[in-house]
Tab-separated table of C-alpha atoms (C1' of nucleotides) in Angstrom:
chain	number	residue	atom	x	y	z
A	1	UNK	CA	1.413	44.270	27.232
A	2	UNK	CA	-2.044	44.675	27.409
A	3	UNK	CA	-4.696	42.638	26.369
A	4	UNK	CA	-5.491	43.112	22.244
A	5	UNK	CA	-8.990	43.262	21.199
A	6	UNK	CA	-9.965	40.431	19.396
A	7	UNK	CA	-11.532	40.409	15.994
A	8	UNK	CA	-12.967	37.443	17.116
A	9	UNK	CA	-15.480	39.617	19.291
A	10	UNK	CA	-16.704	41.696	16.290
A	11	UNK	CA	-20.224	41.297	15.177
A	12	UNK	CA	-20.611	39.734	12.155
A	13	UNK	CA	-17.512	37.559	12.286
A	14	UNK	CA	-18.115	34.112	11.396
A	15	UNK	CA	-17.536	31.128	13.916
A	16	UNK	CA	-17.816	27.349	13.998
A	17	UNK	CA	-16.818	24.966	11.032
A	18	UNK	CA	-15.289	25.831	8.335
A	19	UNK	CA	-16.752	25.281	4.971
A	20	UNK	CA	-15.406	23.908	1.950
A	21	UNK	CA	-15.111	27.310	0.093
A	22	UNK	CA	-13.879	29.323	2.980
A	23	UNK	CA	-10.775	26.638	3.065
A	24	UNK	CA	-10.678	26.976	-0.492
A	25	UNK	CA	-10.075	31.011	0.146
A	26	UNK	CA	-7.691	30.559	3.044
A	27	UNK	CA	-5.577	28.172	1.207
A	28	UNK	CA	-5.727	29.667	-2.279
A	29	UNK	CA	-4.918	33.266	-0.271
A	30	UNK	CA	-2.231	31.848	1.458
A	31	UNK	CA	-0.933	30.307	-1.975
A	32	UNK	CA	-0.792	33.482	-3.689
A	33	UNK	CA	1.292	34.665	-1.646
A	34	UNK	CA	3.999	31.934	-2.161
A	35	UNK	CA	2.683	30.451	1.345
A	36	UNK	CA	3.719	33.545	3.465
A	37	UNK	CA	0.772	35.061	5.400
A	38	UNK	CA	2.325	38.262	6.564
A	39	UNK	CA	0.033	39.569	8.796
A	40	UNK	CA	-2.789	36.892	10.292
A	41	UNK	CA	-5.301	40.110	11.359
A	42	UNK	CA	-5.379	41.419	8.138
A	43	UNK	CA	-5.320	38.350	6.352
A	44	UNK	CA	-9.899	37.967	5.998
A	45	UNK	CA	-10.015	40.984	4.555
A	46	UNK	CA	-7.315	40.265	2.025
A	47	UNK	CA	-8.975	37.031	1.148
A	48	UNK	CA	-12.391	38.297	1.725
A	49	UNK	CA	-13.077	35.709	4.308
A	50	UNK	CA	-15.582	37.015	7.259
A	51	UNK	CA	-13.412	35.272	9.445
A	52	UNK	CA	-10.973	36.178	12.827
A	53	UNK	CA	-8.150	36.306	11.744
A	54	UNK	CA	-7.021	33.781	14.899
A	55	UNK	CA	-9.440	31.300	13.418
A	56	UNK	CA	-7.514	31.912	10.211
A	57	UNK	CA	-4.110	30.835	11.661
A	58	UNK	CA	-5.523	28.266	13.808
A	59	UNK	CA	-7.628	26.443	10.813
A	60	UNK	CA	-4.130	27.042	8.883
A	61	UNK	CA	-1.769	25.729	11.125
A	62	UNK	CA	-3.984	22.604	12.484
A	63	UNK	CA	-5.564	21.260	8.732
A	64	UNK	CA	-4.805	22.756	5.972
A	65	UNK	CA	-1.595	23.230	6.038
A	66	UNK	CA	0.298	21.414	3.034
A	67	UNK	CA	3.218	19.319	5.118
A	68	UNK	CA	0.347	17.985	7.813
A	69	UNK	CA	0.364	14.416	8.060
A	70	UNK	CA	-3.357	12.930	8.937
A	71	UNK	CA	-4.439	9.450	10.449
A	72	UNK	CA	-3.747	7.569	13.254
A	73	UNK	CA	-0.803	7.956	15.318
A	74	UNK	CA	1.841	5.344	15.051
A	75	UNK	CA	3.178	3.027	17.821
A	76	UNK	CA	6.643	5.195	17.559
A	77	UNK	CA	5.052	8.863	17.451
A	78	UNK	CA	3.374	7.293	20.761
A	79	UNK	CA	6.268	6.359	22.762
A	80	UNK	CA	7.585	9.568	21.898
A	81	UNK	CA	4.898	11.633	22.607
A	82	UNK	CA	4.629	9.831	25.847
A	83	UNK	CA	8.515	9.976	26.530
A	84	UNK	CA	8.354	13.328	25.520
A	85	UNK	CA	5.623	14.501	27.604
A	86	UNK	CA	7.533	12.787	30.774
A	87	UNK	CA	10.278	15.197	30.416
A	88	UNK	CA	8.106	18.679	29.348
A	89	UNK	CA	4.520	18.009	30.618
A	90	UNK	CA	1.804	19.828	28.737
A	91	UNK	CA	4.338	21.531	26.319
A	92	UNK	CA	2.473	20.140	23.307
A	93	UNK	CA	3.952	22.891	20.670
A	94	UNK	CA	7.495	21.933	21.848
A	95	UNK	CA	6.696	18.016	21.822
A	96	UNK	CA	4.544	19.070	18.116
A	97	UNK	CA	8.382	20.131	17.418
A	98	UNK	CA	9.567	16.290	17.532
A	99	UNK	CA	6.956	14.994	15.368
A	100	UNK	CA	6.994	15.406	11.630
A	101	UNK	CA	3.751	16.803	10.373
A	102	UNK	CA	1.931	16.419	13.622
A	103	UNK	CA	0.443	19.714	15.324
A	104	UNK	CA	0.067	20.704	19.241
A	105	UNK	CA	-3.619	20.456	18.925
A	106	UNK	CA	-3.680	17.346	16.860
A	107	UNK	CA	-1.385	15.793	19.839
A	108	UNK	CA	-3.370	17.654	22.147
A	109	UNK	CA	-6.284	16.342	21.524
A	110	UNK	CA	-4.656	12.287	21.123
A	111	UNK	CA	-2.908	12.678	24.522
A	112	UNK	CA	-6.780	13.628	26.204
A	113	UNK	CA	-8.633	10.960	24.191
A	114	UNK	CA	-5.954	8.248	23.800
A	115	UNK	CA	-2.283	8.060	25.881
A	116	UNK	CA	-4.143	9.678	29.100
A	117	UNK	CA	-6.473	6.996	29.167
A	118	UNK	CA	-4.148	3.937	28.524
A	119	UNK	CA	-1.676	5.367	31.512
A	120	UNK	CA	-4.670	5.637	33.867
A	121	UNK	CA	-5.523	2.117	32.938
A	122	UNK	CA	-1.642	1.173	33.597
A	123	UNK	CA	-1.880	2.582	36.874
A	124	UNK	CA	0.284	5.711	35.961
A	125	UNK	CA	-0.588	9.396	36.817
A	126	UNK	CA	-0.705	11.123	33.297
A	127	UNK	CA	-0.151	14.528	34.793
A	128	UNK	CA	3.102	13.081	36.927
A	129	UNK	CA	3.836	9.639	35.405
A	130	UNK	CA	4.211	8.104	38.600
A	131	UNK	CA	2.659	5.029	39.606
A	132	UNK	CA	-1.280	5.614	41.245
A	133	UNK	CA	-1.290	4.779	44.670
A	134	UNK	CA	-1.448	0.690	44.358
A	135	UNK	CA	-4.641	-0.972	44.863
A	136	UNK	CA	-3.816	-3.033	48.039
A	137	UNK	CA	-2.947	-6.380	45.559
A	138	UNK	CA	-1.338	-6.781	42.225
A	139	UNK	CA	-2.981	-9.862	40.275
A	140	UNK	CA	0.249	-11.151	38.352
A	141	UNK	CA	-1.125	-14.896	36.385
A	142	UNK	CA	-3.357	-15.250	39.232
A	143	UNK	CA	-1.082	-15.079	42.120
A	144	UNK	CA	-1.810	-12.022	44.520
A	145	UNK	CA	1.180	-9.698	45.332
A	146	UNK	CA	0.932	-7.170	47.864
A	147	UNK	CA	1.888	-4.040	46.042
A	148	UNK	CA	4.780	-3.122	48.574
A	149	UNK	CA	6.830	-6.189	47.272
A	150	UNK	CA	6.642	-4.591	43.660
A	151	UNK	CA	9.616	-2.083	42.576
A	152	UNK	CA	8.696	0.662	41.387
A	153	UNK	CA	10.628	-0.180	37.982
A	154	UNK	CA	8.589	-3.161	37.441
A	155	UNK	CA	5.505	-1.310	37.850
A	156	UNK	CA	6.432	1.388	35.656
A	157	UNK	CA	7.620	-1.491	33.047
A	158	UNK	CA	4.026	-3.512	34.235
A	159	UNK	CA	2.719	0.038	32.523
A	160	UNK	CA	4.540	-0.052	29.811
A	161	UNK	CA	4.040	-3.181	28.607
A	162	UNK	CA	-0.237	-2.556	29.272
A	163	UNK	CA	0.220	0.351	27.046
A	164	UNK	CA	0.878	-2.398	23.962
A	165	UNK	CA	3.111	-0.923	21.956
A	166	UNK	CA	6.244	-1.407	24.263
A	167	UNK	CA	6.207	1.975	25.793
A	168	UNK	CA	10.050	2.654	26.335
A	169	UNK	CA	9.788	2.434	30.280
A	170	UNK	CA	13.440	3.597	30.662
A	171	UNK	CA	13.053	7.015	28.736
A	172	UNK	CA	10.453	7.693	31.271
A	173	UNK	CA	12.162	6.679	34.251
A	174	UNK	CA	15.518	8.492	32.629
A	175	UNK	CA	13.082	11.509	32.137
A	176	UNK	CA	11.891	11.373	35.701
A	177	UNK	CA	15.051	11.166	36.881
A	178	UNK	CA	16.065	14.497	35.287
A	179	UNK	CA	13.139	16.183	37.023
A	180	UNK	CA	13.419	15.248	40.311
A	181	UNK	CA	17.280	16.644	39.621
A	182	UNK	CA	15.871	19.673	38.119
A	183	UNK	CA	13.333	20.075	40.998
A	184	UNK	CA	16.859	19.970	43.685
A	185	UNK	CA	18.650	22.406	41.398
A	186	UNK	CA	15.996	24.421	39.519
A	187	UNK	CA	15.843	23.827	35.722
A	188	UNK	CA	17.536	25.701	32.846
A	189	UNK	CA	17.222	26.002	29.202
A	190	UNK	CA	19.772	23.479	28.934
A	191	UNK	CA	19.017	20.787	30.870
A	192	UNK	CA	15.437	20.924	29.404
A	193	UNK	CA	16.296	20.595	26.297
A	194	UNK	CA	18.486	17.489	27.554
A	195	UNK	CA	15.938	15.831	28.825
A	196	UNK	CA	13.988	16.257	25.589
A	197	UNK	CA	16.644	14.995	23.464
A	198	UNK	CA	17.039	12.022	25.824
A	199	UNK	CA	13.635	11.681	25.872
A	200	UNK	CA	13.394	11.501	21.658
A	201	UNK	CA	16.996	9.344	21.764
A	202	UNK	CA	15.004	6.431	23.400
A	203	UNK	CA	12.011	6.646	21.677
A	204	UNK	CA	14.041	5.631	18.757
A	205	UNK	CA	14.981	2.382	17.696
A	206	UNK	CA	17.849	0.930	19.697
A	207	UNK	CA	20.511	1.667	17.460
A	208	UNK	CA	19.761	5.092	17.001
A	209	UNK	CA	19.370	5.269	20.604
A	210	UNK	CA	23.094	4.215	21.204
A	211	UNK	CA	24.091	6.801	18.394
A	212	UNK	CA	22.167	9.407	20.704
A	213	UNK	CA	23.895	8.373	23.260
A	214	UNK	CA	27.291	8.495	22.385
A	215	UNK	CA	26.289	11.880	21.361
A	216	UNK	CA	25.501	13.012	24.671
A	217	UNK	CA	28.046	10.874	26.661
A	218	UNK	CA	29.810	14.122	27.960
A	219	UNK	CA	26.560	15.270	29.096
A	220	UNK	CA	25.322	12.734	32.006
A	221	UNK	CA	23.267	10.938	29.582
A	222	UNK	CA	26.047	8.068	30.028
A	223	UNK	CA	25.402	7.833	33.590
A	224	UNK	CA	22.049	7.206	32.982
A	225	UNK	CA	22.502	4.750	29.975
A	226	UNK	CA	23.884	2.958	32.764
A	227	UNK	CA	21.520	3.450	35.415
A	228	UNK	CA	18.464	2.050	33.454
A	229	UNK	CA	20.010	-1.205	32.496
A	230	UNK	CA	18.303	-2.213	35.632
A	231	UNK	CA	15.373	-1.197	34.366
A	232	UNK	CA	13.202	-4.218	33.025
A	233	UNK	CA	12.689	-2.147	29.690
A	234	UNK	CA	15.509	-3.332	28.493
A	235	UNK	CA	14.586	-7.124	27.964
A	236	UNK	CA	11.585	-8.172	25.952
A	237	UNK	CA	8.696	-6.898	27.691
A	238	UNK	CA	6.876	-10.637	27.835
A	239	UNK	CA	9.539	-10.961	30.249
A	240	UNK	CA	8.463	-8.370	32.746
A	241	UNK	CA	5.789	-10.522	34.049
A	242	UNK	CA	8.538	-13.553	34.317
A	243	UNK	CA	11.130	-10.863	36.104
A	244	UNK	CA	8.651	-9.999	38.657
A	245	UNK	CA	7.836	-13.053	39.918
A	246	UNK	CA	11.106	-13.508	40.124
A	247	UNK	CA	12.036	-10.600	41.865
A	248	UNK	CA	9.255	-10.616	44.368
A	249	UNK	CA	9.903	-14.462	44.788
A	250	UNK	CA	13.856	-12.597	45.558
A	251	UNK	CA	12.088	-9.802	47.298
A	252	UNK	CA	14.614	-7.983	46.254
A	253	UNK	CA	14.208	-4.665	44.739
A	254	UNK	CA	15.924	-2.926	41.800
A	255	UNK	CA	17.528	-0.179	43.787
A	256	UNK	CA	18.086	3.546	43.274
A	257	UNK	CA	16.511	4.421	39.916
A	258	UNK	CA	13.174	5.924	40.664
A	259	UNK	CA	11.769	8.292	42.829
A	260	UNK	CA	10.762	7.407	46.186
A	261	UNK	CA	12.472	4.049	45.753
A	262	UNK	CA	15.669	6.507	45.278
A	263	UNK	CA	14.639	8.666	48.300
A	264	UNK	CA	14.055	5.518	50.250
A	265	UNK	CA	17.303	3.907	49.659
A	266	UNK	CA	20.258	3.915	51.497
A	267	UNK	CA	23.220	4.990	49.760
A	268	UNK	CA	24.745	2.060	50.593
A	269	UNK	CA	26.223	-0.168	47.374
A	270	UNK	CA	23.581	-1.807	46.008
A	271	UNK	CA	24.246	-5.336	44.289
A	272	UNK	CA	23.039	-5.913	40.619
A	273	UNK	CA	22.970	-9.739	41.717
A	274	UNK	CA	18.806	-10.756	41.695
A	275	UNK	CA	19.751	-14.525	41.939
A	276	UNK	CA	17.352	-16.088	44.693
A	277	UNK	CA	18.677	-15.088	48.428
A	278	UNK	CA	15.808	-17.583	49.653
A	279	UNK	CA	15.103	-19.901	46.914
A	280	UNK	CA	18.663	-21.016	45.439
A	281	UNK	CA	17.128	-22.053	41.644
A	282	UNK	CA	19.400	-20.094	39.259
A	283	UNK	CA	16.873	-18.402	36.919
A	284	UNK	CA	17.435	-20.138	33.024
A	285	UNK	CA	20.928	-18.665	31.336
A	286	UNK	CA	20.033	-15.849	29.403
A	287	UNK	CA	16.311	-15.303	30.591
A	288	UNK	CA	17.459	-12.195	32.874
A	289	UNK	CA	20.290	-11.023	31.570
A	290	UNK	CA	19.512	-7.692	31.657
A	291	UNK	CA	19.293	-7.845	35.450
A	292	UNK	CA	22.164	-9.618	35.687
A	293	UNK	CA	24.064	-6.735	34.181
A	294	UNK	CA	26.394	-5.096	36.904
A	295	UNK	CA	24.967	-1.653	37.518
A	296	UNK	CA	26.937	1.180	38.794
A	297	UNK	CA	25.972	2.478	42.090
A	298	UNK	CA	23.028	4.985	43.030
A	299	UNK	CA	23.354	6.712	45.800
A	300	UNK	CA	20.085	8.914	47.482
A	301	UNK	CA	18.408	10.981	45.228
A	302	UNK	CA	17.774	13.061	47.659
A	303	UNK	CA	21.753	13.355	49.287
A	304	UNK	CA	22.758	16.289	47.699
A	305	UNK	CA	24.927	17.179	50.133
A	306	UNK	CA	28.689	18.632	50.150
A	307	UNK	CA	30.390	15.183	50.502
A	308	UNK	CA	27.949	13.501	47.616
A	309	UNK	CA	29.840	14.567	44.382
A	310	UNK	CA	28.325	12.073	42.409
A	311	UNK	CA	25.109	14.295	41.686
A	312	UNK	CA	27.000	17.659	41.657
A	313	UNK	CA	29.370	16.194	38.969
A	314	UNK	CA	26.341	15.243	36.875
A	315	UNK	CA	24.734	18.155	36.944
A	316	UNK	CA	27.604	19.924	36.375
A	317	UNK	CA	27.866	17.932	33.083
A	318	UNK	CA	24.627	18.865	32.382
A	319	UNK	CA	24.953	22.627	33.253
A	320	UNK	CA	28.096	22.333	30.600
A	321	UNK	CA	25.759	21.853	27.557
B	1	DA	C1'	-35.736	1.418	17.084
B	2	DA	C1'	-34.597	4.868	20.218
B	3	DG	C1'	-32.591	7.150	23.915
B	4	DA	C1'	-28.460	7.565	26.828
B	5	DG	C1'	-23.816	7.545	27.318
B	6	DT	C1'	-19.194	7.949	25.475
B	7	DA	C1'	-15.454	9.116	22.322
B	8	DC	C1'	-13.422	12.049	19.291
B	9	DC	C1'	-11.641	16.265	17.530
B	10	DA	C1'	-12.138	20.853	15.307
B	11	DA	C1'	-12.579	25.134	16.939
B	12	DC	C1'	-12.893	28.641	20.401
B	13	DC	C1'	-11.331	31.331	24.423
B	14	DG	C1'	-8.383	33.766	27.337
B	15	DC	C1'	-3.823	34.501	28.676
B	16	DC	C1'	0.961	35.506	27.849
B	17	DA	C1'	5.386	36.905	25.719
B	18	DG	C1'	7.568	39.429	22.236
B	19	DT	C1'	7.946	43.594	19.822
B	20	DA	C1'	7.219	47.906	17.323
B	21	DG	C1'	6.331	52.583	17.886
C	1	DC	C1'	9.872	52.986	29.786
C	2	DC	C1'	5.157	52.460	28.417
C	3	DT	C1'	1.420	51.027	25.576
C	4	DA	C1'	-0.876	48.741	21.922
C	5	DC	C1'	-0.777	45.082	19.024
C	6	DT	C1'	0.155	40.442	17.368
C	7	DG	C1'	1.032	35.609	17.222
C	8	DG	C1'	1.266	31.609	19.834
C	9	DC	C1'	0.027	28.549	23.499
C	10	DG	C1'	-2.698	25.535	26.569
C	11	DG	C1'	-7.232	24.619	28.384
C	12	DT	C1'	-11.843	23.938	27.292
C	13	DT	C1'	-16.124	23.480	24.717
C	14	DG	C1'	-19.556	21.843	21.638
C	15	DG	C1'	-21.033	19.227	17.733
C	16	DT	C1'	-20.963	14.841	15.612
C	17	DA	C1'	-20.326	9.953	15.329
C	18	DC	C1'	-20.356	5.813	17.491
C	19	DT	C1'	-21.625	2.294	21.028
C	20	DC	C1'	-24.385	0.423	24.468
C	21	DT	C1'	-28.659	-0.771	26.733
DNA sequence: AAGAGTACCAACCGCCAGTAG
DNA sequence: CCTACTGGCGGTTGGTACTCT
C-alpha cells in the first residue's frame, strides 16, 4: 500500500489551466474510445497530452464531462446538500451521489463559498450544525429575548428560515438525531445510509417526502416522522417568528427532539399542549396547528439504559435494514 | 482611478483504500 | 502475505473577477 509516484512530479508535466485545445484532446480521446478511459496514467500519452494523468481525471470528472450540469445551485439541491451534509459531514462524493450532474468539488467548493457562510450567519456551526453558543440576547421584531428562553427547535427553524430558501429544519434535526444515536451505539453501513436517505426524503417536496416515508416506516423513520411534528418546520416558516413569541411568551419549550434539550429533559411525558400556562389568550384557530399536534413521547436521549426500550427498539429497527 | 480586500472556483496536493501480481 | 500501483477523496491553494474605500 505504499505511496505511488506521481506523474504529477515529473519534469516537464504541464500544470495550471487547461487550455482550449488540451480539453479538446482529453475529450475527443476520451470519445474515441466510446467514453471509457481505461487506464487514467496512461491516458496523456495516448492522447498526446503533456499532462498527469490525475489532472486528466480530475479536469474529466469536474468539467468536461458530458452529463455535468453548470450554473447556480438551486434552492432544492441546497436543502439537500445541507440536509445531506447534516447526516455525512464532509462526504462530498457520497452527497455528489444525490445530486444529478453535480460533482464533489463543484459542491465542495459551494458548501465553502456559499451554505457555510449562510449557517454561520444563522447562528449554526457548519462543521456540527448545532446552534453557536447564543449571543447573550435574541432580537425577535425588536423585543429582546434572553437566549435561554429559546428552544433549541426554534433556533434551528430561526436558521432555517435566515437561510431563505426554507431550509428543511426537521431533516436536520431528524439527521442529528440519528447521530447522536449513532455516537451511543457506533454507526454501521446501514444506519448511514438511513440517515442519508432520510436526509434526501425531506429535502423533497412534501409528498414525496410522505412516499419516503412510508417506505421506511419499518425502519424508525416513522418514529421520527412523528417526533419532528413538533418541530416548527413543519408550518410556514413566516410563522416561526409568530411561534416563538408565542412560545417564549408560554416559556414553554418543545421538549425532547434535539440534543442537549434531549439530554436535559426529563423523561417524564411531555405535553404537546403550548396554549398559554400564564397568559390564557388561545392563539388564532389554525395559526399553530402544527404545535398543537399531539406528539408521542421522548424520553432522554441520553437513557439508554436496560429498562429504556424505546431507543433499543429503534435502533434495532434500524440495525434490521 | 487605483489599491485593498473579498469572493469564487478550477486545479493541485497528499493521503488512503482497493487490487493485481 | 507483501509490495507496487492506481483511482478516488478531501483539504488547500492560487489566480481571477468583483466590490469597496
Amino acid at each position: 500500500m505504499g505511496r505511488s509516484p506521481c506523474c504529477c512530479h515529473d519534469a516537464g508535466v504541464k500544470k495550471g489551466p487547461w487550455t482550449e485545445e488540451e480539453d479538446r484532446a482529453l475529450v475527443e480521446h476520451i470519445q474515441r474510445r466510446g467514453g471509457h478511459v481505461g487506464s487514467w496514467r496512461g491516458l496523456p500519452k495516448a492522447s498526446g497530452l503533456n499532462r498527469c494523468g490525475k489532472s486528466c481525471r480530475l479536469r474529466w470528472t469536474n468539467y468536461l464531462r458530458p452529463d455535468i450540469k453548470r450554473g447556480n445551485f438551486t434552492d432544492d439541491e441546497e436543502r439537500l446538500i445541507i440536509s445531506l451534509h447534516a447526516a455525512l459531514g464532509n462526504k462530498w462524493s457520497t452527497i455528489a451521489t444525490h445530486l444529478d450532474g453535480r460533482t464533489d468539488n463543484e459542491i465542495k467548493n459551494y458548501w465553502n463559498t456559499h451554505i457555510r457562510k449562510k449557517l454561520l450567519r444563522a447562528g449554526v456551526d457548519p462543521v456540527t450544525h448545532q446552534q453557536l453558543p447564543p449571543a447573550p440576547d435574541h432580537h425577535l421584531n425588536g423585543a429582546s429575548v434572553p437566549a435561554a428562553l429559546l428552544p433549541e427547535s426554534l433556533l434551528w427553524a430561526a436558521a432555517a428560515a435566515t437561510l431563505g430558501g426554507g431550509l428543511d429544519a426537521g431533516a436536520i434535526m431528524q439527521a442529528q438525531l440519528l447521530q447522536q444515536l449513532l455516537h451511543a451505539i457506533g454507526s454501521n453501513n446501514a444506519t448511514t445510509n438511513l440517515i442519508a436517505n432520510l436526509a434526501a426524503a425531506n429535502a423533497m417536496p412534501n409528498i414525496l417526502l410522505q412516499d419516503q416515508m412510508n417506505m421506511l416506516s419499518s425502519t424508525g423513520a416513522n418514529f421520527l416522522q412523528q417526533s419532528y411534528l413538533c418541530n416548527v418546520s413543519n408550518f410556514p416558516e413566516q410563522d416561526v417568528v409568530q411561534a416563538q413569541q408565542q412560545l417564549i411568551s408560554n416559556t414553554t419549550a418543545c421538549p425532547g427532539t434535539t440534543s442537549s434539550a434531549g439530554a436535559e429533559q426529563a423523561a417524564a411525558p411531555v405535553s404537546r399542549d403550548v396554549s398559554p400556562a400564564v397568559d390564557q389568550t388561545p392563539a388564532p384557530v389554525g395559526e399553530f396547528d402544527g404545535l398543537l399536534e399531539p406528539m408521542m413521547e421522548m424520553p432522554n436521549l441520553y437513557s439508554l439504559e436496560s429498562s429504556d426500550s424505546f431507543w433499543m427498539d429503534i435502533l434495532e429497527d434500524s440495525y434490521r435494514l
